[in-house]
Amino acid sequence: MYSIDINFLKDREVEVSQKTQTQPKGTAFDVQEQLPMLLGLGAMVLLIAFPLGLLLIVNWQTAQTKKNIDKLTEQVAELTAQNQRLAAIKKHIEAIDENTQSLVTVFNQVKPASALLQEISNVIPQSVHIGTIEQVELEPETGKSENPAKKATQLKINGYAKTFDDVNKFVLTLQRSPFFKADATKIEKAELADLPIEVENKENLTENNLIITFPKGIQYTIVTQLNDLPAAQLLPDLQRNGANGLVTRITTLREKGVLKP
């Protein structure tokens, strides 16, 4: 008998091969042929994406900058308010210092009347007597005063002395005193005059026809001016004349550093 061998796989391979060979070439994707187009598309995408990315970065930086500006503006406003408060405090301190210095100046210019009278009592000769002491405020002389707004204080001392020499001696002792100006201390008037002596029981002398005569004396007027030296420079003299209260206040101001030595 005859046997027929049929190989179906072999026939299929031939069919597949034929189909593959008969496939048109135009439908295949050739990368090399499409590369320029792909590069162009990529470049176009980059050209579009780069400005967009750059715009996003600029917008982000702008937002951050605005936040920093707002923060700095708040800090500037806070610092401005602090500066205003500091300026107000500084003005308040300056006002306190000014008032303090004014008070210190007043203390430093004070020369108690009791101390002045005691000074006159210390230097007056025994044969000179004081009747009255007048205080006169003088207008400052233009160009001769260190402080034109400050008036000079003049003292007029009236009284009697035994001789002209006694009056001269009194003037010299006043000129040497630290409380008075030497060049402004002088005799304004000195003349012979009856001494103001009061006699007791004058009627009895008249009834007995008794006449008593007294020697004449010197009626004088001495003018002087208070020295411009501050009280802080006269502490020993002020203390010697009993102005202990003023001496204590000035010493305390020095210890606290308000009054410079």
GROMACS .gro file of C-alpha atoms in nm:
model
  261
    1MET     CA    1   0.000   0.000   0.000
    2TYR     CA    2   0.101   0.354  -0.052
    3SER     CA    3   0.129   0.605   0.241
    4ILE     CA    4   0.102   0.983   0.194
    5ASP     CA    5   0.306   1.203   0.428
    6ILE     CA    6   0.173   1.554   0.471
    7ASN     CA    7   0.367   1.817   0.674
    8PHE     CA    8   0.121   2.088   0.767
    9LEU     CA    9   0.373   2.290   0.966
   10LYS     CA   10   0.604   2.319   0.676
   11ASP     CA   11   0.326   2.443   0.455
   12ARG     CA   12   0.226   2.700   0.720
   13GLU     CA   13   0.578   2.831   0.746
   14VAL     CA   14   0.586   2.886   0.376
   15GLU     CA   15   0.254   3.066   0.396
   16VAL     CA   16   0.367   3.290   0.677
   17SER     CA   17   0.688   3.364   0.498
   18GLN     CA   18   0.500   3.457   0.188
   19LYS     CA   19   0.271   3.688   0.388
   20THR     CA   20   0.570   3.856   0.544
   21GLN     CA   21   0.735   3.910   0.220
   22THR     CA   22   0.426   4.050   0.060
   23GLN     CA   23   0.368   4.317   0.346
   24PRO     CA   24   0.402   4.672   0.208
   25LYS     CA   25   0.708   4.867   0.322
   26GLY     CA   26   0.522   5.197   0.372
   27THR     CA   27   0.345   5.085   0.689
   28ALA     CA   28   0.665   5.017   0.891
   29PHE     CA   29   0.784   5.290   1.155
   30ASP     CA   30   1.132   5.397   1.057
   31VAL     CA   31   1.298   5.587   1.355
   32GLN     CA   32   1.574   5.728   1.145
   33GLU     CA   33   1.328   5.878   0.901
   34GLN     CA   34   1.113   6.025   1.184
   35LEU     CA   35   1.410   6.159   1.388
   36PRO     CA   36   1.412   6.514   1.244
   37MET     CA   37   1.044   6.546   1.310
   38LEU     CA   38   1.084   6.421   1.663
   39LEU     CA   39   1.367   6.663   1.726
   40GLY     CA   40   1.158   6.945   1.593
   41LEU     CA   41   0.869   6.851   1.817
   42GLY     CA   42   1.104   6.831   2.115
   43ALA     CA   43   1.251   7.169   2.035
   44MET     CA   44   0.902   7.314   2.004
   45VAL     CA   45   0.803   7.165   2.337
   46LEU     CA   46   1.117   7.310   2.495
   47LEU     CA   47   1.053   7.650   2.343
   48ILE     CA   48   0.704   7.648   2.494
   49ALA     CA   49   0.798   7.486   2.827
   50PHE     CA   50   1.103   7.706   2.900
   51PRO     CA   51   0.916   8.041   2.909
   52LEU     CA   52   0.637   7.881   3.109
   53GLY     CA   53   0.885   7.743   3.362
   54LEU     CA   54   1.068   8.072   3.372
   55LEU     CA   55   0.738   8.253   3.428
   56LEU     CA   56   0.651   8.018   3.713
   57ILE     CA   57   0.992   8.078   3.874
   58VAL     CA   58   0.956   8.457   3.837
   59ASN     CA   59   0.605   8.444   3.985
   60TRP     CA   60   0.732   8.238   4.279
   61GLN     CA   61   1.024   8.476   4.339
   62THR     CA   62   0.787   8.773   4.312
   63ALA     CA   63   0.558   8.622   4.573
   64GLN     CA   64   0.853   8.553   4.803
   65THR     CA   65   0.986   8.905   4.751
   66LYS     CA   66   0.643   9.052   4.831
   67LYS     CA   67   0.631   8.847   5.150
   68ASN     CA   68   0.978   8.973   5.247
   69ILE     CA   69   0.878   9.331   5.167
   70ASP     CA   70   0.563   9.299   5.380
   71LYS     CA   71   0.771   9.155   5.664
   72LEU     CA   72   1.031   9.432   5.635
   73THR     CA   73   0.754   9.692   5.623
   74GLU     CA   74   0.614   9.559   5.949
   75GLN     CA   75   0.961   9.565   6.106
   76VAL     CA   76   1.019   9.922   5.985
   77ALA     CA   77   0.683  10.029   6.129
   78GLU     CA   78   0.768   9.863   6.461
   79LEU     CA   79   1.113  10.023   6.469
   80THR     CA   80   0.962  10.362   6.381
   81ALA     CA   81   0.720  10.331   6.671
   82GLN     CA   82   1.007  10.234   6.901
   83ASN     CA   83   1.210  10.532   6.781
   84GLN     CA   84   0.916  10.762   6.849
   85ARG     CA   85   0.882  10.621   7.200
   86LEU     CA   86   1.257  10.660   7.257
   87ALA     CA   87   1.244  11.019   7.129
   88ALA     CA   88   0.958  11.096   7.368
   89ILE     CA   89   1.151  10.939   7.657
   90LYS     CA   90   1.462  11.134   7.558
   91LYS     CA   91   1.267  11.462   7.558
   92HIS     CA   92   1.121  11.375   7.899
   93ILE     CA   93   1.469  11.301   8.036
   94GLU     CA   94   1.604  11.625   7.887
   95ALA     CA   95   1.321  11.818   8.051
   96ILE     CA   96   1.398  11.653   8.386
   97ASP     CA   97   1.769  11.730   8.345
   98GLU     CA   98   1.689  12.091   8.257
   99ASN     CA   99   1.467  12.131   8.562
  100THR     CA  100   1.730  11.964   8.779
  101GLN     CA  101   2.003  12.192   8.649
  102SER     CA  102   1.780  12.495   8.705
  103LEU     CA  103   1.724  12.384   9.063
  104VAL     CA  104   2.095  12.320   9.110
  105THR     CA  105   2.174  12.663   8.967
  106VAL     CA  106   1.934  12.825   9.213
  107PHE     CA  107   2.098  12.646   9.505
  108ASN     CA  108   2.441  12.735   9.374
  109GLN     CA  109   2.356  13.104   9.345
  110VAL     CA  110   2.190  13.138   9.684
  111LYS     CA  111   2.377  13.330   9.951
  112PRO     CA  112   2.159  13.345  10.261
  113ALA     CA  113   2.101  13.687  10.411
  114SER     CA  114   2.194  13.550  10.752
  115ALA     CA  115   2.536  13.444  10.619
  116LEU     CA  116   2.592  13.788  10.461
  117LEU     CA  117   2.495  13.971  10.781
  118GLN     CA  118   2.722  13.743  10.981
  119GLU     CA  119   3.006  13.816  10.736
  120ILE     CA  120   2.957  14.191  10.780
  121SER     CA  121   2.947  14.143  11.154
  122ASN     CA  122   3.275  13.948  11.137
  123VAL     CA  123   3.466  14.217  10.946
  124ILE     CA  124   3.325  14.540  11.090
  125PRO     CA  125   3.565  14.734  11.318
  126GLN     CA  126   3.459  14.792  11.677
  127SER     CA  127   3.435  15.169  11.638
  128VAL     CA  128   3.198  15.143  11.338
  129HIS     CA  129   2.823  15.108  11.383
  130ILE     CA  130   2.565  15.011  11.124
  131GLY     CA  131   2.231  15.185  11.109
  132THR     CA  132   2.062  15.030  10.804
  133ILE     CA  133   2.143  14.793  10.520
  134GLU     CA  134   1.951  14.833  10.193
  135GLN     CA  135   1.943  14.586   9.906
  136VAL     CA  136   1.913  14.728   9.554
  137GLU     CA  137   1.882  14.535   9.227
  138LEU     CA  138   2.098  14.701   8.961
  139GLU     CA  139   2.049  14.669   8.586
  140PRO     CA  140   2.346  14.487   8.428
  141GLU     CA  141   2.590  14.705   8.241
  142THR     CA  142   2.610  14.621   7.870
  143GLY     CA  143   2.936  14.450   7.782
  144LYS     CA  144   3.054  14.421   8.142
  145SER     CA  145   2.842  14.132   8.263
  146GLU     CA  146   2.903  13.767   8.172
  147ASN     CA  147   2.530  13.709   8.203
  148PRO     CA  148   2.346  14.018   8.070
  149ALA     CA  149   2.009  13.885   8.187
  150LYS     CA  150   2.125  13.863   8.549
  151LYS     CA  151   2.086  14.172   8.766
  152ALA     CA  152   2.357  14.267   9.012
  153THR     CA  153   2.269  14.291   9.380
  154GLN     CA  154   2.402  14.600   9.555
  155LEU     CA  155   2.410  14.659   9.928
  156LYS     CA  156   2.402  15.006  10.079
  157ILE     CA  157   2.540  15.013  10.433
  158ASN     CA  158   2.458  15.327  10.631
  159GLY     CA  159   2.587  15.408  10.974
  160TYR     CA  160   2.827  15.604  11.190
  161ALA     CA  161   3.196  15.569  11.266
  162LYS     CA  162   3.430  15.738  11.504
  163THR     CA  163   3.684  15.850  11.242
  164PHE     CA  164   3.743  15.845  10.868
  165ASP     CA  165   4.013  15.584  10.923
  166ASP     CA  166   3.757  15.353  11.076
  167VAL     CA  167   3.538  15.389  10.766
  168ASN     CA  168   3.834  15.316  10.538
  169LYS     CA  169   3.925  15.014  10.746
  170PHE     CA  170   3.569  14.884  10.715
  171VAL     CA  171   3.579  14.923  10.335
  172LEU     CA  172   3.911  14.735  10.313
  173THR     CA  173   3.782  14.441  10.516
  174LEU     CA  174   3.470  14.421  10.296
  175GLN     CA  175   3.688  14.420   9.984
  176ARG     CA  176   3.883  14.120  10.118
  177SER     CA  177   3.565  13.924  10.188
  178PRO     CA  178   3.482  13.642   9.940
  179PHE     CA  179   3.114  13.741   9.952
  180PHE     CA  180   3.160  14.087   9.798
  181LYS     CA  181   3.321  14.231   9.486
  182ALA     CA  182   3.634  14.425   9.571
  183ASP     CA  183   3.610  14.666   9.278
  184ALA     CA  184   3.245  14.744   9.355
  185THR     CA  185   3.302  14.813   9.726
  186LYS     CA  186   3.360  15.181   9.797
  187ILE     CA  187   3.261  15.477  10.012
  188GLU     CA  188   2.968  15.663   9.860
  189LYS     CA  189   2.946  15.925  10.133
  190ALA     CA  190   3.142  16.011  10.448
  191GLU     CA  191   3.094  16.340  10.637
  192LEU     CA  192   3.104  16.485  10.986
  193ALA     CA  193   2.774  16.459  11.167
  194ASP     CA  194   2.631  16.447  11.516
  195LEU     CA  195   2.636  16.099  11.657
  196PRO     CA  196   2.287  15.961  11.723
  197ILE     CA  197   2.329  15.940  12.100
  198GLU     CA  198   2.020  15.917  12.319
  199VAL     CA  199   2.045  16.066  12.665
  200GLU     CA  200   1.835  15.930  12.949
  201ASN     CA  201   1.655  16.171  13.184
  202LYS     CA  202   1.715  16.461  12.950
  203GLU     CA  203   1.453  16.668  13.141
  204ASN     CA  204   1.659  16.657  13.456
  205LEU     CA  205   1.957  16.796  13.272
  206THR     CA  206   1.744  17.082  13.140
  207GLU     CA  207   1.606  17.166  13.483
  208ASN     CA  208   1.960  17.182  13.625
  209ASN     CA  209   2.082  17.391  13.332
  210LEU     CA  210   2.330  17.122  13.241
  211ILE     CA  211   2.457  17.120  12.885
  212ILE     CA  212   2.633  16.813  12.755
  213THR     CA  213   2.816  16.820  12.425
  214PHE     CA  214   2.925  16.514  12.234
  215PRO     CA  215   3.204  16.487  11.979
  216LYS     CA  216   3.101  16.461  11.618
  217GLY     CA  217   3.135  16.135  11.428
  218ILE     CA  218   3.142  16.027  11.067
  219GLN     CA  219   2.817  15.951  10.895
  220TYR     CA  220   2.895  15.714  10.607
  221THR     CA  221   2.734  15.521  10.323
  222ILE     CA  222   2.925  15.228  10.179
  223VAL     CA  223   2.809  15.048   9.866
  224THR     CA  224   2.912  14.697   9.768
  225GLN     CA  225   2.793  14.416   9.541
  226LEU     CA  226   2.756  14.046   9.603
  227ASN     CA  227   3.025  13.833   9.444
  228ASP     CA  228   2.933  13.616   9.144
  229LEU     CA  229   3.117  13.316   9.288
  230PRO     CA  230   2.886  13.013   9.316
  231ALA     CA  231   2.795  12.897   9.661
  232ALA     CA  232   2.976  12.567   9.595
  233GLN     CA  233   3.306  12.759   9.603
  234LEU     CA  234   3.219  12.929   9.933
  235LEU     CA  235   3.127  12.625  10.139
  236PRO     CA  236   3.385  12.685  10.417
  237ASP     CA  237   3.283  13.051  10.447
  238LEU     CA  238   2.912  12.964  10.440
  239GLN     CA  239   2.962  12.701  10.708
  240ARG     CA  240   3.166  12.944  10.916
  241ASN     CA  241   2.877  13.193  10.897
  242GLY     CA  242   2.615  12.938  11.000
  243ALA     CA  243   2.457  12.850  10.661
  244ASN     CA  244   2.468  12.477  10.741
  245GLY     CA  245   2.145  12.394  10.557
  246LEU     CA  246   2.272  12.527  10.224
  247VAL     CA  247   2.609  12.360  10.277
  248THR     CA  248   2.437  12.024  10.336
  249ARG     CA  249   2.221  12.054  10.022
  250ILE     CA  250   2.517  12.145   9.801
  251THR     CA  251   2.727  11.863   9.947
  252THR     CA  252   2.444  11.615   9.878
  253LEU     CA  253   2.411  11.735   9.518
  254ARG     CA  254   2.784  11.685   9.471
  255GLU     CA  255   2.773  11.333   9.614
  256LYS     CA  256   2.487  11.240   9.376
  257GLY     CA  257   2.682  11.376   9.080
  258VAL     CA  258   2.422  11.639   8.994
  259LEU     CA  259   2.655  11.925   9.082
  260LYS     CA  260   3.004  11.900   8.941
  261PRO     CA  261   3.283  11.985   9.185
   0.00000   0.00000   0.00000
